[in-house]
Coordinates of C-alpha atoms in Angstrom, one line a residue:
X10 CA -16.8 20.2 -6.7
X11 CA -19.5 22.0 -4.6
X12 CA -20.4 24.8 -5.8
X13 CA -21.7 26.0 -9.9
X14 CA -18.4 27.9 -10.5
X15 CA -15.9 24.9 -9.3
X16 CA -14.4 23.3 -12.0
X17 CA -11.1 21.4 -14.1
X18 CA -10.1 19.6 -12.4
X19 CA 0.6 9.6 -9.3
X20 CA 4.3 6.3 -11.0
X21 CA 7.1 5.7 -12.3
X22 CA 5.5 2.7 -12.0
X23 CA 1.8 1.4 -11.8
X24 CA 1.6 0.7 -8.4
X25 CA 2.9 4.1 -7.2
X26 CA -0.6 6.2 -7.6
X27 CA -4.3 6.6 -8.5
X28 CA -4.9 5.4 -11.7
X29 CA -6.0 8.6 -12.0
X30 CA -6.2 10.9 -9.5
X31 CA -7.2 12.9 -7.7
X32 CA -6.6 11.9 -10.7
X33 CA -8.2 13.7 -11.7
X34 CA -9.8 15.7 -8.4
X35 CA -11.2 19.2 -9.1
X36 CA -12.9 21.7 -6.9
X37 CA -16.0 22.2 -8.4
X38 CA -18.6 21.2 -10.7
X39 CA -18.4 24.2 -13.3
X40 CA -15.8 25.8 -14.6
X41 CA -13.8 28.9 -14.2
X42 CA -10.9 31.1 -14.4
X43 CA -9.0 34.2 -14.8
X44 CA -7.5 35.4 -18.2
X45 CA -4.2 33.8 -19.3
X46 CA -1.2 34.8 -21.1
X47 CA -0.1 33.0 -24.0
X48 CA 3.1 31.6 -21.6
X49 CA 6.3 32.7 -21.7
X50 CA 9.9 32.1 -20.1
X51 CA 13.1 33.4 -21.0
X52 CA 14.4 33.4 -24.4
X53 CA 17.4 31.3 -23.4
X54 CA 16.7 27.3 -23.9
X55 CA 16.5 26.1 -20.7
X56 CA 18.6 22.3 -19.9
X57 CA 16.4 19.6 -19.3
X58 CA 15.9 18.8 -15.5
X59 CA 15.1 15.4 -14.4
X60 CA 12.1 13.7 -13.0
X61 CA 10.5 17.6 -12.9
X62 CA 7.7 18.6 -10.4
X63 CA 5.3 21.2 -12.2
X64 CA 3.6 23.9 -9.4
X65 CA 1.4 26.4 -10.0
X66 CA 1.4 30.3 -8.4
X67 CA -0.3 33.4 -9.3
X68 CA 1.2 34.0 -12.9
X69 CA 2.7 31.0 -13.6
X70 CA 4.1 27.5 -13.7
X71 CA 7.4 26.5 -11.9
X72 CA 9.4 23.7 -12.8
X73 CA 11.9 21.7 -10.5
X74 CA 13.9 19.5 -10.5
X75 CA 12.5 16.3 -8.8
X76 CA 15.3 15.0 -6.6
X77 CA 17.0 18.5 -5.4
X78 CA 13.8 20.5 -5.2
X79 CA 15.8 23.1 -7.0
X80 CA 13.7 25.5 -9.0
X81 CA 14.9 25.1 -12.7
X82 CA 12.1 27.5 -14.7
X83 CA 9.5 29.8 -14.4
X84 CA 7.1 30.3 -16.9
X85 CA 4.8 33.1 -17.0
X86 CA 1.0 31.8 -17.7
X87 CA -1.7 34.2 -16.0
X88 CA -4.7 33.6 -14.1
X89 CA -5.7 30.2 -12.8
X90 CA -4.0 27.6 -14.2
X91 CA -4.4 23.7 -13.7
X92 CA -1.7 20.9 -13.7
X93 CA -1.6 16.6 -14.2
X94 CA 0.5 14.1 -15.7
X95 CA 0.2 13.5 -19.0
X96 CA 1.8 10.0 -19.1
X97 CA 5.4 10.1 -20.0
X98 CA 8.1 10.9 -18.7
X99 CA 8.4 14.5 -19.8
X100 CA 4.9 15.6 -20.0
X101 CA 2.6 17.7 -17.7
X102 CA -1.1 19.0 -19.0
X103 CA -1.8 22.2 -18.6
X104 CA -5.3 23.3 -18.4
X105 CA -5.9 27.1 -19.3
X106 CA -9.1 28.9 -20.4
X107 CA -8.2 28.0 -24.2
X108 CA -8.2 24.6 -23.6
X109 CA -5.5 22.1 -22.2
X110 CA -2.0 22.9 -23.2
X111 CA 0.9 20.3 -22.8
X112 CA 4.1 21.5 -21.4
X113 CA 7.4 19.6 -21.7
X114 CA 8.5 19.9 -18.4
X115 CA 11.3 18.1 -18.9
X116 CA 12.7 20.4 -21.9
X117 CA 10.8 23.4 -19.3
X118 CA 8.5 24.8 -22.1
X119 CA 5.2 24.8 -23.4
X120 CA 4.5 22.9 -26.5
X121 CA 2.7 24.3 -29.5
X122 CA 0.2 21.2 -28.6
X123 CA -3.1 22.0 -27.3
X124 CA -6.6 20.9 -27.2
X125 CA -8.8 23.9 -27.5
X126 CA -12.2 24.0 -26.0
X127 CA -14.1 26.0 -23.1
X128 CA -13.4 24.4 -19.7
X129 CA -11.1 21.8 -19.3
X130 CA -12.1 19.5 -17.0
X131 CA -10.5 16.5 -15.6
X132 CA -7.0 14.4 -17.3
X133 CA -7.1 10.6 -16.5
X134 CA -4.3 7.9 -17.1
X135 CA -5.2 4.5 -17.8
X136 CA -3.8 1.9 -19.4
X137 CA -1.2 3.6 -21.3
X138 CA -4.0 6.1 -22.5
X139 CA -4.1 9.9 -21.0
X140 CA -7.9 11.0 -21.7
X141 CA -8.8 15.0 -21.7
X142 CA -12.9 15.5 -20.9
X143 CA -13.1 19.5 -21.8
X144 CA -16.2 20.5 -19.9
X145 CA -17.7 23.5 -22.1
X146 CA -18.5 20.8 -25.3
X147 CA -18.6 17.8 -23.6
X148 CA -15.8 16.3 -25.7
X149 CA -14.1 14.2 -25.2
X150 CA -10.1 13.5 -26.9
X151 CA -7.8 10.1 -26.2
X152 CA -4.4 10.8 -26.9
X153 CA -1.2 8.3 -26.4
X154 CA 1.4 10.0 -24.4
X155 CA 3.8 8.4 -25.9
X156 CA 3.2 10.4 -29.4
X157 CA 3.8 13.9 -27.5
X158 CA 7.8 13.1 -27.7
X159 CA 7.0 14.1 -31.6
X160 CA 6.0 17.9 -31.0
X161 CA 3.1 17.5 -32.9
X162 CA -0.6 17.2 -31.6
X163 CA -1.7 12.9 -31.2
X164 CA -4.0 11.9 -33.6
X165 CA -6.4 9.9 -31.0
X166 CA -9.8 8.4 -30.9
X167 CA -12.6 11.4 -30.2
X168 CA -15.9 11.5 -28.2
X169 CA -18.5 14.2 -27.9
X170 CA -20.8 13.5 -24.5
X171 CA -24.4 14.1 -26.1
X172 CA -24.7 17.2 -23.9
X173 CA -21.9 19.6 -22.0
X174 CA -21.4 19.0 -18.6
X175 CA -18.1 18.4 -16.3
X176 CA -17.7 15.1 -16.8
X177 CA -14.8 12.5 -17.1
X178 CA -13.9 9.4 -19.3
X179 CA -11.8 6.8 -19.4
X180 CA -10.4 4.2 -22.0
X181 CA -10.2 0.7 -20.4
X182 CA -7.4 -1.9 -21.9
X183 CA -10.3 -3.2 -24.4
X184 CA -10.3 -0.1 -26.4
X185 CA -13.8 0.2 -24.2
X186 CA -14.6 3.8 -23.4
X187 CA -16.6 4.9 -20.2
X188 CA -17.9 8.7 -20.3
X189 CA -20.1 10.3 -17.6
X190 CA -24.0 11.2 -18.9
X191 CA -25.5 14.4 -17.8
X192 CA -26.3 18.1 -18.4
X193 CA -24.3 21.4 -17.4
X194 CA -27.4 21.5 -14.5
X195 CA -27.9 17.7 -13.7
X196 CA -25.7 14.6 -13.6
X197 CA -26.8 11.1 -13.8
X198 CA -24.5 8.4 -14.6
X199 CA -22.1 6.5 -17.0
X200 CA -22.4 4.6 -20.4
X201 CA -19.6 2.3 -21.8
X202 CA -18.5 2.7 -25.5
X203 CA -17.2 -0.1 -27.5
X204 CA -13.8 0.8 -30.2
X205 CA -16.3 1.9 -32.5
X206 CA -18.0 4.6 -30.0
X207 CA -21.3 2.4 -30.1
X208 CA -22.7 2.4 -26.9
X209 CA -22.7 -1.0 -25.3
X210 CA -24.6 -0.2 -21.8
X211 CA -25.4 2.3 -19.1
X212 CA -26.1 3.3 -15.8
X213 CA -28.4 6.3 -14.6
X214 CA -28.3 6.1 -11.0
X215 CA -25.6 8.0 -10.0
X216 CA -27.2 11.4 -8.9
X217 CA -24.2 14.1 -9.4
X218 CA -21.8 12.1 -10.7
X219 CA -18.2 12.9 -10.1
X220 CA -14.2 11.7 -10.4
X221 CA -13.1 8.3 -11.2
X222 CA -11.0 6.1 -9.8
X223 CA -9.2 2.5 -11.0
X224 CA -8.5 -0.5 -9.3
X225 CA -7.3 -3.8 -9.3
X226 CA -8.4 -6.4 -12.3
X227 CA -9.7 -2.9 -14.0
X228 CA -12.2 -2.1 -11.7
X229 CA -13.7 1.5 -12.5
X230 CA -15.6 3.6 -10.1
X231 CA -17.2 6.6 -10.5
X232 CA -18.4 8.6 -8.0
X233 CA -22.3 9.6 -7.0
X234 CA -24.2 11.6 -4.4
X235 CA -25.3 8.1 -2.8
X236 CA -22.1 5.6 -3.0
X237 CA -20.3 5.0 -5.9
X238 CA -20.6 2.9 -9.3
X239 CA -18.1 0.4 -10.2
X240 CA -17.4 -1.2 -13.8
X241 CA -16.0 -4.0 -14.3
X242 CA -16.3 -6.9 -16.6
X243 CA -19.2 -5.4 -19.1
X244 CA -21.5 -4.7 -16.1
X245 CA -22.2 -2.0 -13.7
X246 CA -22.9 -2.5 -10.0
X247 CA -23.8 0.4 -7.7
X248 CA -22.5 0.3 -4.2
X249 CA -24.5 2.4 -1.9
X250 CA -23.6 5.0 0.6
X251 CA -24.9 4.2 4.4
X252 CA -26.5 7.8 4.3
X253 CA -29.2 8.8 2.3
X254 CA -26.5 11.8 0.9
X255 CA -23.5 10.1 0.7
X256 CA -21.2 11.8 -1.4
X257 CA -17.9 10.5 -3.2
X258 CA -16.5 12.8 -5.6
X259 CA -12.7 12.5 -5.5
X260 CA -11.0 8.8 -5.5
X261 CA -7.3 7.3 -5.9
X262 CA -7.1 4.2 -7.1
X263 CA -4.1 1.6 -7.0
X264 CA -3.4 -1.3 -8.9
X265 CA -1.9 -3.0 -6.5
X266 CA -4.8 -3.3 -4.7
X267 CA -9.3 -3.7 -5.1
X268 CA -9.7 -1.1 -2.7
X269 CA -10.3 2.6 -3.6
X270 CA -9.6 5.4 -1.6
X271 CA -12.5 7.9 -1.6
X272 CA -13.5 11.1 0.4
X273 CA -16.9 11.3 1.8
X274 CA -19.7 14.2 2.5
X275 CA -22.7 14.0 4.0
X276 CA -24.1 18.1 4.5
X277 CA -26.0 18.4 1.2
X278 CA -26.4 22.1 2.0
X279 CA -23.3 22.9 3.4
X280 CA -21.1 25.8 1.7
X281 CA -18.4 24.0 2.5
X282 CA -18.1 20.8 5.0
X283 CA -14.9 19.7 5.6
X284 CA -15.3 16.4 6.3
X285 CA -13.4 13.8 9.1
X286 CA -14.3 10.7 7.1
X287 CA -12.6 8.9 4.3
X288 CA -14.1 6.3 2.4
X289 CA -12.4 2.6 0.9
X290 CA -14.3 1.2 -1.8
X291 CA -13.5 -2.9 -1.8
X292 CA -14.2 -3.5 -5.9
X293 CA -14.2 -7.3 -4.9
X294 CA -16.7 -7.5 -2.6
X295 CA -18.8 -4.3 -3.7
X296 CA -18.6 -3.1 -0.3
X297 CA -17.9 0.8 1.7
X298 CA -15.8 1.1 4.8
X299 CA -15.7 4.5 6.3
X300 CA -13.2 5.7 8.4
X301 CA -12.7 8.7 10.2
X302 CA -9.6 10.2 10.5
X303 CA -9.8 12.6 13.4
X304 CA -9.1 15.4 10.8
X305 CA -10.4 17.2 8.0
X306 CA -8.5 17.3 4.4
X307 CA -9.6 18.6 1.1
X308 CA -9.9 17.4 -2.8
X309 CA -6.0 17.8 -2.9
X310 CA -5.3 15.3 0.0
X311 CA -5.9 11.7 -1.0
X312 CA -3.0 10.2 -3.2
X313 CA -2.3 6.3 -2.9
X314 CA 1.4 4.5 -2.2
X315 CA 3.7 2.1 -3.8
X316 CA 2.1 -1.3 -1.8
X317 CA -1.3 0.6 -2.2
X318 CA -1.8 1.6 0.9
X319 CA -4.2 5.0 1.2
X320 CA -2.8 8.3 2.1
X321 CA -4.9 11.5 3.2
X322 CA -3.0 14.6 3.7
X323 CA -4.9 15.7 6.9
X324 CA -5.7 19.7 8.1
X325 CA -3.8 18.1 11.4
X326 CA -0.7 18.9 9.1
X327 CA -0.3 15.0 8.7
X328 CA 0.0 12.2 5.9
X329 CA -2.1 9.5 7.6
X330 CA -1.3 6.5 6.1
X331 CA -4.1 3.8 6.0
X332 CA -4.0 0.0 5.6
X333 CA -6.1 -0.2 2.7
X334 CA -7.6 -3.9 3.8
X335 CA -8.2 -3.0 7.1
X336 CA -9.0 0.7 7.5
X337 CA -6.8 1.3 10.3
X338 CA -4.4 4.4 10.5
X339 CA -0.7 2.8 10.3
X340 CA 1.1 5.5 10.6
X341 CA 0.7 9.5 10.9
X342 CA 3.7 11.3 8.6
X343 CA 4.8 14.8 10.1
X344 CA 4.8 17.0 7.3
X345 CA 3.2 20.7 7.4
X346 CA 1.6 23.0 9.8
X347 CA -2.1 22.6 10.6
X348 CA -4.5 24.1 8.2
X349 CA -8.1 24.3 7.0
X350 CA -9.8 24.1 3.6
X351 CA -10.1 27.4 2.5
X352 CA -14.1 28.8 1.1
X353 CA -13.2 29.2 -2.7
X354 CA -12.2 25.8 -4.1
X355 CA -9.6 27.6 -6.0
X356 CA -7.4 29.3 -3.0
X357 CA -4.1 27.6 -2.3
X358 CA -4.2 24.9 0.4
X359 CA -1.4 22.0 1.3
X360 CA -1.4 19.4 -1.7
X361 CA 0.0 16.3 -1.6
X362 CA 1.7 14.9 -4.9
X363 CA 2.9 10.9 -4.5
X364 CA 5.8 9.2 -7.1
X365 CA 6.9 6.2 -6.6
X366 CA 8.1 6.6 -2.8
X367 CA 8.7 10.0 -2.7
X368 CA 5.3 12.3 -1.1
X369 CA 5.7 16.1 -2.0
X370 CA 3.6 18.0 0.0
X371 CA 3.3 22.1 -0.5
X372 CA 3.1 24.4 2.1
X373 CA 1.5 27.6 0.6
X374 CA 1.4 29.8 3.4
X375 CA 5.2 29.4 4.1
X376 CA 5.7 29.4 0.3
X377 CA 7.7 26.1 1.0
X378 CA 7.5 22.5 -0.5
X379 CA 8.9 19.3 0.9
X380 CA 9.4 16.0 -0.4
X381 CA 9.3 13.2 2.2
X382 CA 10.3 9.3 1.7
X383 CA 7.3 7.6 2.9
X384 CA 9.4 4.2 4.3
X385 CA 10.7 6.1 6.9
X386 CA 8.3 9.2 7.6
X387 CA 11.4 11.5 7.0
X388 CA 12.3 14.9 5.1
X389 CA 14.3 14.4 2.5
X390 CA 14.5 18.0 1.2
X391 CA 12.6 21.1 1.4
X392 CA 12.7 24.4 -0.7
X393 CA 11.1 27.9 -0.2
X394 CA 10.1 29.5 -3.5
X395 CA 9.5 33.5 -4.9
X396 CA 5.6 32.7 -4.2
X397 CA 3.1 30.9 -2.8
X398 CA 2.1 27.7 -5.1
X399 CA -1.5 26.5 -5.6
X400 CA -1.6 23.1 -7.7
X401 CA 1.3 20.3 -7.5
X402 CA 1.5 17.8 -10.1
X403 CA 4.9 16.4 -11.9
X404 CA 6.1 13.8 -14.8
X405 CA 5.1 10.1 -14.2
X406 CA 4.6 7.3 -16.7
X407 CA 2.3 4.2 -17.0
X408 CA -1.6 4.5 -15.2

């Protein structure tokens, strides 16, 4: 999310995850990508595999099986691909430079469904709506996940943003839609659509907007270079940062709880600054905590519990898990080797991937992934795969 060429961008119940996530968290503010392949696996059908976890390597997309760890499928799909929920329980998205392509990860192959379009940007759950913003047009497609089961392509409610940019949007439980405003070289702000797409009101000041979050009661924040601005109730309100550049672009959100988890930058002309500080966004009171952690993390670290509380994947090797009310650090989760935030947005790094209770955190230097039961801090299984994966995403229903 730093630099031009950055780009595309958890539940069996509600209260497990983000809203969306980090929903929706990307790397950059452009797009881009190697060349893909069209995807392929073996010609044998493959059995379905339960609860699957989707990760990507260099070449492709593996599937495993949620509970063992055990890898069930690869699939061949070059260059640098992109992974998130689609909504059901069988359904990853896929973003590739075509467009986003879903994969039934529980059947462990790629659909004929896609969404073409340069750039696909970010995938956000809501309200039993899975929204894809594509980055290159600006447009912007609603889909219900529940119509993938089908094998045909949802017919859904469509959007096109006035002008291109990497944006996001999301579909609140009122059939309102919220889209980002901006151009490919400046963002500004939001505007709220009513069922109709009419536009019913909007906010310009959020410089370089960025992610979105949701909270409790349908709180929705967006992120800016100076705070953050929250919707909720047919109004905007803009909660400032306590620096003059005070940058949120990644959130989790919860609903189980008013309070967003956000990351927070303050080095404007930094290449890359890895930033100690996390910040929680109270929807209720329109109010910013930071905290600072004692460690960096990155756009793949922040991920939110089953009570709500915040969790931040630290470079420490850590899952620091924060009491979303008062901002203290409860507990700090063993679970990788330290690490640091590679330059280029798009090199592997430790992700962390939260369902339900279960966190799965990848190790990419010791090619190794772990899931880890949050109520007790402890391993529950770990696996080493063929290669080294980059993005970690699995099956999860509801928002």
């Amino acid at each position: 999310m730093n630099t031009s060429i950055r780009s595309r961008a958890l539940t069996g119940t509600a209260l497990a995850l983000a809203v969306s996530t980090v929903l929706t968290a990307c790397g950059g503010e452009g797009s881009s990508s190697g060349t893909r392949a069209a995807g392929t696996a073996s010609a044998t059908p493959a059995a379905a595999v339960k609860d699957p976890l989707v990760a990507t390597f260099d070449g492709g997309l593996y599937i495993l099986d949620g509970e063992s760890l055990k890898l069930t499928r690869t699939i061949e799909l070059s260059g640098f691909n992109r992974v998130n929920p689609a909504g059901d329980k069988d359904h990853v998205v896929v973003s590739t430079d075509t467009g986003f392509r879903v994969l039934d990860a529980t059947g462990q192959a790629l659909t004929d469904i896609e969404y073409k379009g340069a750039k696909p940007g970010h995938v956000v759950r809501h309200a039993g709506k899975t929204v894809l913003f594509t980055d290159g047009t600006g447009a912007v497609n609603v889909l219900d996940p529940a119509d993938l089961s089908g094998g045909k392509k949802p017919e859904g409610r469509t959007y096109t943003s006035a002008e291109a940019h990497h944006g996001v949007a999301i579909e609140l439980a009122n059939g309102e839609l919220l889209s980002t405003l901006g151009t490919e070289e400046r963002r500004t702000g939001a505007l709220v659509l009513d069922e109709k797409n009419e536009e019913i009101t909007r906010n310009e000041k959020c410089p370089g907007v960025h992610g979105e979050a949701a909270a409790r009661n349908e709180a929705i924040a967006v992120g800016c270079e100076d705070g953050v601005l929250i919707y909720q109730d047919g109004k905007f309100t803009k909660v400032d940062a306590p620096d003059d550049y005070g940058r949120i672009g990644n959130q989790a959100g919860s609903d189980a709880s008013p309070i967003l988890l956000g990351d927070y930058k303050t080095d404007k002309e930094a290449e890359l600054e890895r930033p100690t500080r996390i910040s929680l966004i109270d929807t209720e009171k329109k109010k910013l905590r930071l905290v600072d952690l004692g460690t960096s993390y990155s756009f793949r670290s922040l991920a939110r519990g089953p009570e709500g509380e915040a969790l931040v994947l630290g470079t420490d090797g850590a899952i620091h898990v924060i009491d979303q009310n008062s901002g203290e650090v409860e507990r700090k989760i063993p679970a990788v080797g330290k690490w640091q935030e590679p330059l280029d947005w798009q090199q592997a790094r430790p992700t962390l991937f939260v369902r339900d209770d279960t966190a799965y955190v990848s190790d990419p230097s010791g090619r190794a992934l772990h899931a880890i039961d949050l109520e007790t801090g402890k391993k529950i299984t770990s696996v080493t795969l063929p290669q080294s994966t980059n993005e970690l995403s699995g099956v999860v229903t509801g928002s």
